[in-house]
Amino acid sequence: MLWRRNLFAPLAALALALTASAGAGTAAAATDAPVVAAAPAASAADDFGAPGPYATAVEVGAITTLYYPRDIAESDRRHPVIVWGNGTGGVPLVYRDLMLHWASQGFVVAAANTPMSNLGISMRAGIDMLTGRNADPGSIFFDRVDLEHIGASGHSQGGAAAIVVGSDPRIDTILPIQPGPLANINAVRVPALLLAGQKDSIVFPALVKAFYNAADHIPALYGEVRGADHFTVVGDPGPFAAPTTAWFRAHLMGDRTAGAQFFGPGCGICTDTATWSDVRRNSLALNVPAATP
């Protein structure tokens, strides 16, 4: 398809140009500290685009690259999971800044290494891997991963993959970014935030709106980032950092302030015309109170 051909070359070139600066974590024995499930850590002044309180680390595997709080072995809480799918021809390194931002906010990000993620197989494999690591007393992730709170996200073809993976019963919410067309949102049974770029000439906003219009069986929101093209999220994620972080904090950490960005009469993104050129909430989303997303 044309959208795939147009996307491959820029992402592949950018992947070669970028270099990683965050080191891989080293194994450590689990501590005896009490563990609290899904307890949110505060972000600076509730600025969800600001770096979170956690130093971060990266572990590159054969199938999955992990971005996570560096001192997770000593953490006093379990950390929710985000699984990620790349755009066509892309690798996690292309989206490194966004992955590290989420990790700094307390998430464990399992990014599929595959440049062809549409089927979501490698994204599901990331959940399987973390399930094993969470149960392994010799792993730094032992009993520190909150497998009861898992979100799925991705860009372009990976956005379509996030929709595909959204049918997995382990997934609690999806956040497709400029998703390609090869997915069926009718199989999703969890809340969805669908993001488009106002000036995207590869995945046109109308294609993302089509997913939103079909998602009348779940709480669904459509957000169109003002001035964004298809590659705005690549490298420095810019305007995508804050809303994606807030969405996952609301649904995976129970952060009420984050939830108020999307739900209730005070819906933050609904009045932020500097960031958004179009925001829509379906009837089920309108019925979600801000305090309990």
PDB file of C-alpha atoms in Angstrom:
ATOM      1  CA  MET A   1       0.000   0.000   0.000  1.00  0.00           C
ATOM      2  CA  LEU A   2       1.101   3.574  -0.695  1.00  0.00           C
ATOM      3  CA  TRP A   3       1.092   4.624   2.968  1.00  0.00           C
ATOM      4  CA  ARG A   4       3.510   1.792   3.749  1.00  0.00           C
ATOM      5  CA  ARG A   5       5.892   2.652   0.903  1.00  0.00           C
ATOM      6  CA  ASN A   6       5.930   6.341   1.854  1.00  0.00           C
ATOM      7  CA  LEU A   7       6.656   5.555   5.503  1.00  0.00           C
ATOM      8  CA  PHE A   8       9.432   2.993   5.160  1.00  0.00           C
ATOM      9  CA  ALA A   9      12.304   5.108   3.869  1.00  0.00           C
ATOM     10  CA  PRO A  10      12.113   8.047   6.334  1.00  0.00           C
ATOM     11  CA  LEU A  11      11.770   5.818   9.387  1.00  0.00           C
ATOM     12  CA  ALA A  12      14.542   3.472   8.300  1.00  0.00           C
ATOM     13  CA  ALA A  13      16.895   6.384   7.686  1.00  0.00           C
ATOM     14  CA  LEU A  14      16.083   7.973  11.027  1.00  0.00           C
ATOM     15  CA  ALA A  15      16.653   4.703  12.853  1.00  0.00           C
ATOM     16  CA  LEU A  16      20.166   4.551  11.452  1.00  0.00           C
ATOM     17  CA  ALA A  17      20.864   8.171  12.355  1.00  0.00           C
ATOM     18  CA  LEU A  18      19.769   8.046  15.994  1.00  0.00           C
ATOM     19  CA  THR A  19      21.998   6.662  18.740  1.00  0.00           C
ATOM     20  CA  ALA A  20      21.023   5.419  22.165  1.00  0.00           C
ATOM     21  CA  SER A  21      22.439   7.082  25.272  1.00  0.00           C
ATOM     22  CA  ALA A  22      20.554   5.271  28.059  1.00  0.00           C
ATOM     23  CA  GLY A  23      22.394   2.208  29.345  1.00  0.00           C
ATOM     24  CA  ALA A  24      20.903  -1.210  29.867  1.00  0.00           C
ATOM     25  CA  GLY A  25      19.942  -2.160  33.388  1.00  0.00           C
ATOM     26  CA  THR A  26      21.869  -4.781  35.267  1.00  0.00           C
ATOM     27  CA  ALA A  27      20.357  -7.680  37.160  1.00  0.00           C
ATOM     28  CA  ALA A  28      19.763  -7.219  40.881  1.00  0.00           C
ATOM     29  CA  ALA A  29      18.220  -9.283  43.633  1.00  0.00           C
ATOM     30  CA  ALA A  30      14.690  -8.349  44.637  1.00  0.00           C
ATOM     31  CA  THR A  31      14.290  -6.492  47.900  1.00  0.00           C
ATOM     32  CA  ASP A  32      11.923  -7.345  50.749  1.00  0.00           C
ATOM     33  CA  ALA A  33      10.197  -3.964  50.522  1.00  0.00           C
ATOM     34  CA  PRO A  34       6.398  -4.051  50.478  1.00  0.00           C
ATOM     35  CA  VAL A  35       4.887  -3.709  47.026  1.00  0.00           C
ATOM     36  CA  VAL A  36       1.883  -1.556  46.249  1.00  0.00           C
ATOM     37  CA  ALA A  37       0.073  -2.282  43.002  1.00  0.00           C
ATOM     38  CA  ALA A  38      -0.476   0.521  40.478  1.00  0.00           C
ATOM     39  CA  ALA A  39       0.365   3.377  42.862  1.00  0.00           C
ATOM     40  CA  PRO A  40       1.059   6.530  40.817  1.00  0.00           C
ATOM     41  CA  ALA A  41       4.120   8.674  41.363  1.00  0.00           C
ATOM     42  CA  ALA A  42       3.545  12.400  41.099  1.00  0.00           C
ATOM     43  CA  SER A  43       4.686  14.218  37.982  1.00  0.00           C
ATOM     44  CA  ALA A  44       6.111  17.705  38.284  1.00  0.00           C
ATOM     45  CA  ALA A  45       3.184  20.066  38.935  1.00  0.00           C
ATOM     46  CA  ASP A  46       0.973  17.643  37.009  1.00  0.00           C
ATOM     47  CA  ASP A  47       2.763  18.658  33.806  1.00  0.00           C
ATOM     48  CA  PHE A  48       2.482  15.356  32.023  1.00  0.00           C
ATOM     49  CA  GLY A  49       4.895  16.488  29.331  1.00  0.00           C
ATOM     50  CA  ALA A  50       7.642  17.044  31.917  1.00  0.00           C
ATOM     51  CA  PRO A  51      10.061  14.229  32.808  1.00  0.00           C
ATOM     52  CA  GLY A  52       8.822  12.003  35.602  1.00  0.00           C
ATOM     53  CA  PRO A  53      10.630  11.244  38.861  1.00  0.00           C
ATOM     54  CA  TYR A  54      12.314   8.009  37.754  1.00  0.00           C
ATOM     55  CA  ALA A  55      15.782   7.610  36.251  1.00  0.00           C
ATOM     56  CA  THR A  56      15.510   5.249  33.298  1.00  0.00           C
ATOM     57  CA  ALA A  57      17.256   2.274  31.749  1.00  0.00           C
ATOM     58  CA  VAL A  58      17.051   0.346  28.488  1.00  0.00           C
ATOM     59  CA  GLU A  59      17.405  -3.347  27.794  1.00  0.00           C
ATOM     60  CA  VAL A  60      17.594  -4.420  24.146  1.00  0.00           C
ATOM     61  CA  GLY A  61      16.499  -8.003  23.514  1.00  0.00           C
ATOM     62  CA  ALA A  62      16.023 -10.115  20.424  1.00  0.00           C
ATOM     63  CA  ILE A  63      12.274  -9.517  20.196  1.00  0.00           C
ATOM     64  CA  THR A  64      11.565  -6.733  22.688  1.00  0.00           C
ATOM     65  CA  THR A  65      13.306  -3.583  23.873  1.00  0.00           C
ATOM     66  CA  LEU A  66      12.444  -2.614  27.443  1.00  0.00           C
ATOM     67  CA  TYR A  67      12.397   0.950  28.768  1.00  0.00           C
ATOM     68  CA  TYR A  68      11.851   1.050  32.513  1.00  0.00           C
ATOM     69  CA  PRO A  69      12.609   2.810  35.813  1.00  0.00           C
ATOM     70  CA  ARG A  70      16.294   2.110  36.425  1.00  0.00           C
ATOM     71  CA  ASP A  71      15.901   1.236  40.097  1.00  0.00           C
ATOM     72  CA  ILE A  72      12.843  -0.943  39.598  1.00  0.00           C
ATOM     73  CA  ALA A  73      14.316  -3.748  41.715  1.00  0.00           C
ATOM     74  CA  GLU A  74      14.235  -1.432  44.744  1.00  0.00           C
ATOM     75  CA  SER A  75      10.856   0.111  43.942  1.00  0.00           C
ATOM     76  CA  ASP A  76       8.095   0.050  46.557  1.00  0.00           C
ATOM     77  CA  ARG A  77       5.367  -0.443  43.931  1.00  0.00           C
ATOM     78  CA  ARG A  78       4.498  -2.500  40.893  1.00  0.00           C
ATOM     79  CA  HIS A  79       4.810  -0.627  37.617  1.00  0.00           C
ATOM     80  CA  PRO A  80       2.163  -0.775  34.878  1.00  0.00           C
ATOM     81  CA  VAL A  81       3.060  -1.896  31.364  1.00  0.00           C
ATOM     82  CA  ILE A  82       2.778  -0.246  27.948  1.00  0.00           C
ATOM     83  CA  VAL A  83       3.348  -2.416  24.877  1.00  0.00           C
ATOM     84  CA  TRP A  84       4.460  -0.575  21.754  1.00  0.00           C
ATOM     85  CA  GLY A  85       4.369  -1.194  17.994  1.00  0.00           C
ATOM     86  CA  ASN A  86       6.586   0.653  15.483  1.00  0.00           C
ATOM     87  CA  GLY A  87       5.631   2.260  12.226  1.00  0.00           C
ATOM     88  CA  THR A  88       6.540   0.498   8.987  1.00  0.00           C
ATOM     89  CA  GLY A  89      10.312   0.108   8.741  1.00  0.00           C
ATOM     90  CA  GLY A  90      10.812   1.588  12.201  1.00  0.00           C
ATOM     91  CA  VAL A  91      12.452   0.215  15.332  1.00  0.00           C
ATOM     92  CA  PRO A  92      12.068   1.293  18.976  1.00  0.00           C
ATOM     93  CA  LEU A  93      15.120   3.562  18.695  1.00  0.00           C
ATOM     94  CA  VAL A  94      13.090   5.823  16.400  1.00  0.00           C
ATOM     95  CA  TYR A  95      10.654   6.464  19.260  1.00  0.00           C
ATOM     96  CA  ARG A  96      13.235   6.373  22.039  1.00  0.00           C
ATOM     97  CA  ASP A  97      12.394   9.784  23.531  1.00  0.00           C
ATOM     98  CA  LEU A  98       8.724   8.902  24.002  1.00  0.00           C
ATOM     99  CA  MET A  99       9.561   5.484  25.453  1.00  0.00           C
ATOM    100  CA  LEU A 100      11.998   7.000  27.954  1.00  0.00           C
ATOM    101  CA  HIS A 101       9.478   9.672  28.877  1.00  0.00           C
ATOM    102  CA  TRP A 102       6.917   7.013  29.767  1.00  0.00           C
ATOM    103  CA  ALA A 103       9.545   5.048  31.699  1.00  0.00           C
ATOM    104  CA  SER A 104      10.426   8.194  33.676  1.00  0.00           C
ATOM    105  CA  GLN A 105       6.767   8.384  34.665  1.00  0.00           C
ATOM    106  CA  GLY A 106       6.922   4.895  36.152  1.00  0.00           C
ATOM    107  CA  PHE A 107       5.864   2.633  33.299  1.00  0.00           C
ATOM    108  CA  VAL A 108       7.594  -0.453  31.977  1.00  0.00           C
ATOM    109  CA  VAL A 109       7.527  -0.115  28.188  1.00  0.00           C
ATOM    110  CA  ALA A 110       7.846  -3.296  26.125  1.00  0.00           C
ATOM    111  CA  ALA A 111       8.563  -2.129  22.588  1.00  0.00           C
ATOM    112  CA  ALA A 112       8.405  -4.742  19.845  1.00  0.00           C
ATOM    113  CA  ASN A 113      11.590  -4.700  17.761  1.00  0.00           C
ATOM    114  CA  THR A 114       9.849  -5.717  14.540  1.00  0.00           C
ATOM    115  CA  PRO A 115       9.531  -3.131  11.720  1.00  0.00           C
ATOM    116  CA  MET A 116       6.332  -4.895  10.583  1.00  0.00           C
ATOM    117  CA  SER A 117       4.133  -4.911  13.661  1.00  0.00           C
ATOM    118  CA  ASN A 118       0.616  -4.976  12.264  1.00  0.00           C
ATOM    119  CA  LEU A 119      -0.346  -8.447  13.538  1.00  0.00           C
ATOM    120  CA  GLY A 120       0.662  -7.543  17.100  1.00  0.00           C
ATOM    121  CA  ILE A 121       2.454 -10.857  17.651  1.00  0.00           C
ATOM    122  CA  SER A 122       5.641  -9.290  19.008  1.00  0.00           C
ATOM    123  CA  MET A 123       3.661  -6.899  21.194  1.00  0.00           C
ATOM    124  CA  ARG A 124       1.901  -9.822  22.837  1.00  0.00           C
ATOM    125  CA  ALA A 125       5.296 -11.515  23.193  1.00  0.00           C
ATOM    126  CA  GLY A 126       6.419  -8.533  25.259  1.00  0.00           C
ATOM    127  CA  ILE A 127       3.618  -9.198  27.748  1.00  0.00           C
ATOM    128  CA  ASP A 128       4.573 -12.875  27.880  1.00  0.00           C
ATOM    129  CA  MET A 129       8.215 -11.992  28.505  1.00  0.00           C
ATOM    130  CA  LEU A 130       7.411  -9.577  31.327  1.00  0.00           C
ATOM    131  CA  THR A 131       5.090 -12.152  32.865  1.00  0.00           C
ATOM    132  CA  GLY A 132       8.032 -14.539  33.057  1.00  0.00           C
ATOM    133  CA  ARG A 133      10.457 -11.913  34.321  1.00  0.00           C
ATOM    134  CA  ASN A 134       7.984 -10.786  36.987  1.00  0.00           C
ATOM    135  CA  ALA A 135       7.816 -14.361  38.300  1.00  0.00           C
ATOM    136  CA  ASP A 136      11.596 -14.937  38.228  1.00  0.00           C
ATOM    137  CA  PRO A 137      13.293 -14.311  41.621  1.00  0.00           C
ATOM    138  CA  GLY A 138      16.571 -13.709  39.801  1.00  0.00           C
ATOM    139  CA  SER A 139      15.187 -10.884  37.664  1.00  0.00           C
ATOM    140  CA  ILE A 140      15.276  -7.180  38.478  1.00  0.00           C
ATOM    141  CA  PHE A 141      11.600  -7.178  37.498  1.00  0.00           C
ATOM    142  CA  PHE A 142      10.649  -9.815  40.074  1.00  0.00           C
ATOM    143  CA  ASP A 143       7.294  -8.835  41.602  1.00  0.00           C
ATOM    144  CA  ARG A 144       7.692  -5.245  40.365  1.00  0.00           C
ATOM    145  CA  VAL A 145       5.560  -5.410  37.201  1.00  0.00           C
ATOM    146  CA  ASP A 146       1.856  -4.602  37.426  1.00  0.00           C
ATOM    147  CA  LEU A 147       0.455  -7.130  34.964  1.00  0.00           C
ATOM    148  CA  GLU A 148      -3.091  -6.171  35.951  1.00  0.00           C
ATOM    149  CA  HIS A 149      -2.687  -2.802  34.221  1.00  0.00           C
ATOM    150  CA  ILE A 150      -1.439  -2.976  30.630  1.00  0.00           C
ATOM    151  CA  GLY A 151      -1.924  -0.493  27.794  1.00  0.00           C
ATOM    152  CA  ALA A 152      -1.169  -0.791  24.082  1.00  0.00           C
ATOM    153  CA  SER A 153       0.126   1.961  21.827  1.00  0.00           C
ATOM    154  CA  GLY A 154       1.991   2.383  18.579  1.00  0.00           C
ATOM    155  CA  HIS A 155       2.516   4.643  15.606  1.00  0.00           C
ATOM    156  CA  SER A 156       1.196   4.220  12.062  1.00  0.00           C
ATOM    157  CA  GLN A 157       1.339   0.476  11.302  1.00  0.00           C
ATOM    158  CA  GLY A 158       2.085   0.066  15.014  1.00  0.00           C
ATOM    159  CA  GLY A 159      -1.012   2.117  15.791  1.00  0.00           C
ATOM    160  CA  ALA A 160      -3.048  -0.406  13.847  1.00  0.00           C
ATOM    161  CA  ALA A 161      -1.253  -3.115  15.838  1.00  0.00           C
ATOM    162  CA  ALA A 162      -2.326  -1.441  19.077  1.00  0.00           C
ATOM    163  CA  ILE A 163      -5.920  -1.790  17.902  1.00  0.00           C
ATOM    164  CA  VAL A 164      -5.324  -5.438  16.983  1.00  0.00           C
ATOM    165  CA  VAL A 165      -3.743  -6.133  20.386  1.00  0.00           C
ATOM    166  CA  GLY A 166      -6.640  -4.288  22.039  1.00  0.00           C
ATOM    167  CA  SER A 167      -8.727  -7.441  21.686  1.00  0.00           C
ATOM    168  CA  ASP A 168      -6.338  -9.285  24.059  1.00  0.00           C
ATOM    169  CA  PRO A 169      -8.055  -9.685  27.451  1.00  0.00           C
ATOM    170  CA  ARG A 170      -4.851  -8.596  29.212  1.00  0.00           C
ATOM    171  CA  ILE A 171      -5.086  -5.089  27.695  1.00  0.00           C
ATOM    172  CA  ASP A 172      -6.863  -2.355  29.681  1.00  0.00           C
ATOM    173  CA  THR A 173      -6.710   0.534  27.221  1.00  0.00           C
ATOM    174  CA  ILE A 174      -5.364   1.428  23.774  1.00  0.00           C
ATOM    175  CA  LEU A 175      -3.768   4.581  22.405  1.00  0.00           C
ATOM    176  CA  PRO A 176      -3.172   4.289  18.647  1.00  0.00           C
ATOM    177  CA  ILE A 177      -1.145   7.164  17.173  1.00  0.00           C
ATOM    178  CA  GLN A 178      -1.984   7.874  13.527  1.00  0.00           C
ATOM    179  CA  PRO A 179      -2.987   4.225  13.032  1.00  0.00           C
ATOM    180  CA  GLY A 180      -2.825   2.567   9.630  1.00  0.00           C
ATOM    181  CA  PRO A 181      -6.041   1.079   8.254  1.00  0.00           C
ATOM    182  CA  LEU A 182      -5.385  -2.649   8.735  1.00  0.00           C
ATOM    183  CA  ALA A 183      -7.241  -3.245  12.008  1.00  0.00           C
ATOM    184  CA  ASN A 184     -10.745  -3.870  13.285  1.00  0.00           C
ATOM    185  CA  ILE A 185     -11.690  -1.767  16.271  1.00  0.00           C
ATOM    186  CA  ASN A 186     -14.962  -3.668  16.690  1.00  0.00           C
ATOM    187  CA  ALA A 187     -13.006  -6.390  18.516  1.00  0.00           C
ATOM    188  CA  VAL A 188     -11.682  -3.930  21.133  1.00  0.00           C
ATOM    189  CA  ARG A 189     -13.455  -3.895  24.493  1.00  0.00           C
ATOM    190  CA  VAL A 190     -11.451  -1.236  26.354  1.00  0.00           C
ATOM    191  CA  PRO A 191     -11.306   2.592  26.273  1.00  0.00           C
ATOM    192  CA  ALA A 192      -9.484   4.131  23.310  1.00  0.00           C
ATOM    193  CA  LEU A 193      -7.757   7.425  22.610  1.00  0.00           C
ATOM    194  CA  LEU A 194      -7.173   7.744  18.857  1.00  0.00           C
ATOM    195  CA  LEU A 195      -4.660  10.396  17.842  1.00  0.00           C
ATOM    196  CA  ALA A 196      -4.309  11.995  14.421  1.00  0.00           C
ATOM    197  CA  GLY A 197      -2.095  14.719  12.975  1.00  0.00           C
ATOM    198  CA  GLN A 198      -3.811  17.717  11.413  1.00  0.00           C
ATOM    199  CA  LYS A 199      -1.281  17.834   8.552  1.00  0.00           C
ATOM    200  CA  ASP A 200      -0.674  14.088   8.213  1.00  0.00           C
ATOM    201  CA  SER A 201      -0.509  13.269   4.501  1.00  0.00           C
ATOM    202  CA  ILE A 202       0.223   9.553   5.009  1.00  0.00           C
ATOM    203  CA  VAL A 203      -2.483   8.510   7.474  1.00  0.00           C
ATOM    204  CA  PHE A 204      -5.067  11.180   6.830  1.00  0.00           C
ATOM    205  CA  PRO A 205      -7.138  12.360   9.803  1.00  0.00           C
ATOM    206  CA  ALA A 206     -10.237  10.975   8.080  1.00  0.00           C
ATOM    207  CA  LEU A 207      -8.811   7.461   8.420  1.00  0.00           C
ATOM    208  CA  VAL A 208      -8.393   7.894  12.180  1.00  0.00           C
ATOM    209  CA  LYS A 209     -11.877   9.406  12.455  1.00  0.00           C
ATOM    210  CA  ALA A 210     -13.219   6.269  10.751  1.00  0.00           C
ATOM    211  CA  PHE A 211     -11.847   4.174  13.635  1.00  0.00           C
ATOM    212  CA  TYR A 212     -13.367   6.618  16.116  1.00  0.00           C
ATOM    213  CA  ASN A 213     -16.763   6.516  14.403  1.00  0.00           C
ATOM    214  CA  ALA A 214     -16.707   2.703  14.453  1.00  0.00           C
ATOM    215  CA  ALA A 215     -15.837   2.633  18.171  1.00  0.00           C
ATOM    216  CA  ASP A 216     -19.367   3.330  19.373  1.00  0.00           C
ATOM    217  CA  HIS A 217     -19.294   0.276  21.667  1.00  0.00           C
ATOM    218  CA  ILE A 218     -16.453   1.554  23.907  1.00  0.00           C
ATOM    219  CA  PRO A 219     -15.539   4.891  25.489  1.00  0.00           C
ATOM    220  CA  ALA A 220     -13.577   6.491  22.656  1.00  0.00           C
ATOM    221  CA  LEU A 221     -11.913   9.850  22.089  1.00  0.00           C
ATOM    222  CA  TYR A 222     -10.487  11.378  18.930  1.00  0.00           C
ATOM    223  CA  GLY A 223      -7.725  13.950  19.210  1.00  0.00           C
ATOM    224  CA  GLU A 224      -6.198  15.755  16.232  1.00  0.00           C
ATOM    225  CA  VAL A 225      -2.885  17.418  17.075  1.00  0.00           C
ATOM    226  CA  ARG A 226      -2.714  20.887  15.580  1.00  0.00           C
ATOM    227  CA  GLY A 227      -0.026  21.271  12.913  1.00  0.00           C
ATOM    228  CA  ALA A 228       1.309  17.718  13.355  1.00  0.00           C
ATOM    229  CA  ASP A 229       2.441  15.698  10.357  1.00  0.00           C
ATOM    230  CA  HIS A 230       3.065  11.969  10.271  1.00  0.00           C
ATOM    231  CA  PHE A 231       6.548  12.250  11.773  1.00  0.00           C
ATOM    232  CA  THR A 232       5.970  14.777  14.563  1.00  0.00           C
ATOM    233  CA  VAL A 233       5.947  11.942  17.131  1.00  0.00           C
ATOM    234  CA  VAL A 234       9.302  10.604  15.856  1.00  0.00           C
ATOM    235  CA  GLY A 235      12.383  11.654  17.839  1.00  0.00           C
ATOM    236  CA  ASP A 236      11.245  14.400  20.224  1.00  0.00           C
ATOM    237  CA  PRO A 237       7.526  13.549  20.611  1.00  0.00           C
ATOM    238  CA  GLY A 238       6.644  17.194  21.267  1.00  0.00           C
ATOM    239  CA  PRO A 239       2.865  17.637  21.645  1.00  0.00           C
ATOM    240  CA  PHE A 240       2.296  13.864  21.879  1.00  0.00           C
ATOM    241  CA  ALA A 241       4.218  13.424  25.147  1.00  0.00           C
ATOM    242  CA  ALA A 242       1.769  15.030  27.594  1.00  0.00           C
ATOM    243  CA  PRO A 243      -1.574  13.600  26.405  1.00  0.00           C
ATOM    244  CA  THR A 244      -0.249  10.064  25.942  1.00  0.00           C
ATOM    245  CA  THR A 245       1.285  10.134  29.411  1.00  0.00           C
ATOM    246  CA  ALA A 246      -1.898  11.521  30.963  1.00  0.00           C
ATOM    247  CA  TRP A 247      -4.035   8.869  29.251  1.00  0.00           C
ATOM    248  CA  PHE A 248      -1.921   6.014  30.530  1.00  0.00           C
ATOM    249  CA  ARG A 249      -1.605   7.516  34.013  1.00  0.00           C
ATOM    250  CA  ALA A 250      -5.395   7.808  34.146  1.00  0.00           C
ATOM    251  CA  HIS A 251      -6.141   4.269  32.998  1.00  0.00           C
ATOM    252  CA  LEU A 252      -3.181   2.317  34.343  1.00  0.00           C
ATOM    253  CA  MET A 253      -2.332   4.252  37.518  1.00  0.00           C
ATOM    254  CA  GLY A 254      -5.709   5.638  38.567  1.00  0.00           C
ATOM    255  CA  ASP A 255      -4.449   9.229  38.373  1.00  0.00           C
ATOM    256  CA  ARG A 256      -7.570  11.390  38.759  1.00  0.00           C
ATOM    257  CA  THR A 257      -5.877  14.610  37.687  1.00  0.00           C
ATOM    258  CA  ALA A 258      -4.806  12.878  34.483  1.00  0.00           C
ATOM    259  CA  GLY A 259      -8.327  11.546  33.981  1.00  0.00           C
ATOM    260  CA  ALA A 260      -9.722  15.069  34.106  1.00  0.00           C
ATOM    261  CA  GLN A 261      -7.785  15.810  30.915  1.00  0.00           C
ATOM    262  CA  PHE A 262     -10.222  13.577  29.031  1.00  0.00           C
ATOM    263  CA  PHE A 263     -13.389  13.021  31.065  1.00  0.00           C
ATOM    264  CA  GLY A 264     -16.008  15.063  32.854  1.00  0.00           C
ATOM    265  CA  PRO A 265     -17.284  18.574  32.131  1.00  0.00           C
ATOM    266  CA  GLY A 266     -13.849  20.109  32.695  1.00  0.00           C
ATOM    267  CA  CYS A 267     -12.160  17.952  30.011  1.00  0.00           C
ATOM    268  CA  GLY A 268      -8.737  19.568  29.643  1.00  0.00           C
ATOM    269  CA  ILE A 269      -8.004  18.639  26.056  1.00  0.00           C
ATOM    270  CA  CYS A 270     -11.464  19.829  24.990  1.00  0.00           C
ATOM    271  CA  THR A 271     -10.546  23.469  25.649  1.00  0.00           C
ATOM    272  CA  ASP A 272      -6.855  23.353  24.678  1.00  0.00           C
ATOM    273  CA  THR A 273      -7.170  24.749  21.171  1.00  0.00           C
ATOM    274  CA  ALA A 274      -3.446  25.547  21.029  1.00  0.00           C
ATOM    275  CA  THR A 275      -2.623  21.818  21.028  1.00  0.00           C
ATOM    276  CA  TRP A 276      -5.715  20.352  19.375  1.00  0.00           C
ATOM    277  CA  SER A 277      -7.402  21.197  16.085  1.00  0.00           C
ATOM    278  CA  ASP A 278     -10.247  18.739  16.745  1.00  0.00           C
ATOM    279  CA  VAL A 279     -11.354  16.784  19.826  1.00  0.00           C
ATOM    280  CA  ARG A 280     -14.318  14.426  19.917  1.00  0.00           C
ATOM    281  CA  ARG A 281     -15.778  12.213  22.648  1.00  0.00           C
ATOM    282  CA  ASN A 282     -18.427   9.620  21.955  1.00  0.00           C
ATOM    283  CA  SER A 283     -21.492   9.117  24.140  1.00  0.00           C
ATOM    284  CA  LEU A 284     -19.847   6.425  26.266  1.00  0.00           C
ATOM    285  CA  ALA A 285     -16.815   8.643  26.920  1.00  0.00           C
ATOM    286  CA  LEU A 286     -19.112  11.540  27.851  1.00  0.00           C
ATOM    287  CA  ASN A 287     -20.626   9.346  30.546  1.00  0.00           C
ATOM    288  CA  VAL A 288     -17.275   8.576  32.185  1.00  0.00           C
ATOM    289  CA  PRO A 289     -16.752  10.773  35.274  1.00  0.00           C
ATOM    290  CA  ALA A 290     -13.407  12.525  35.565  1.00  0.00           C
ATOM    291  CA  ALA A 291     -12.624  10.913  38.919  1.00  0.00           C
ATOM    292  CA  THR A 292     -12.992   7.328  37.710  1.00  0.00           C
ATOM    293  CA  PRO A 293     -11.702   6.889  34.141  1.00  0.00           C
TER     294      PRO A 293
END
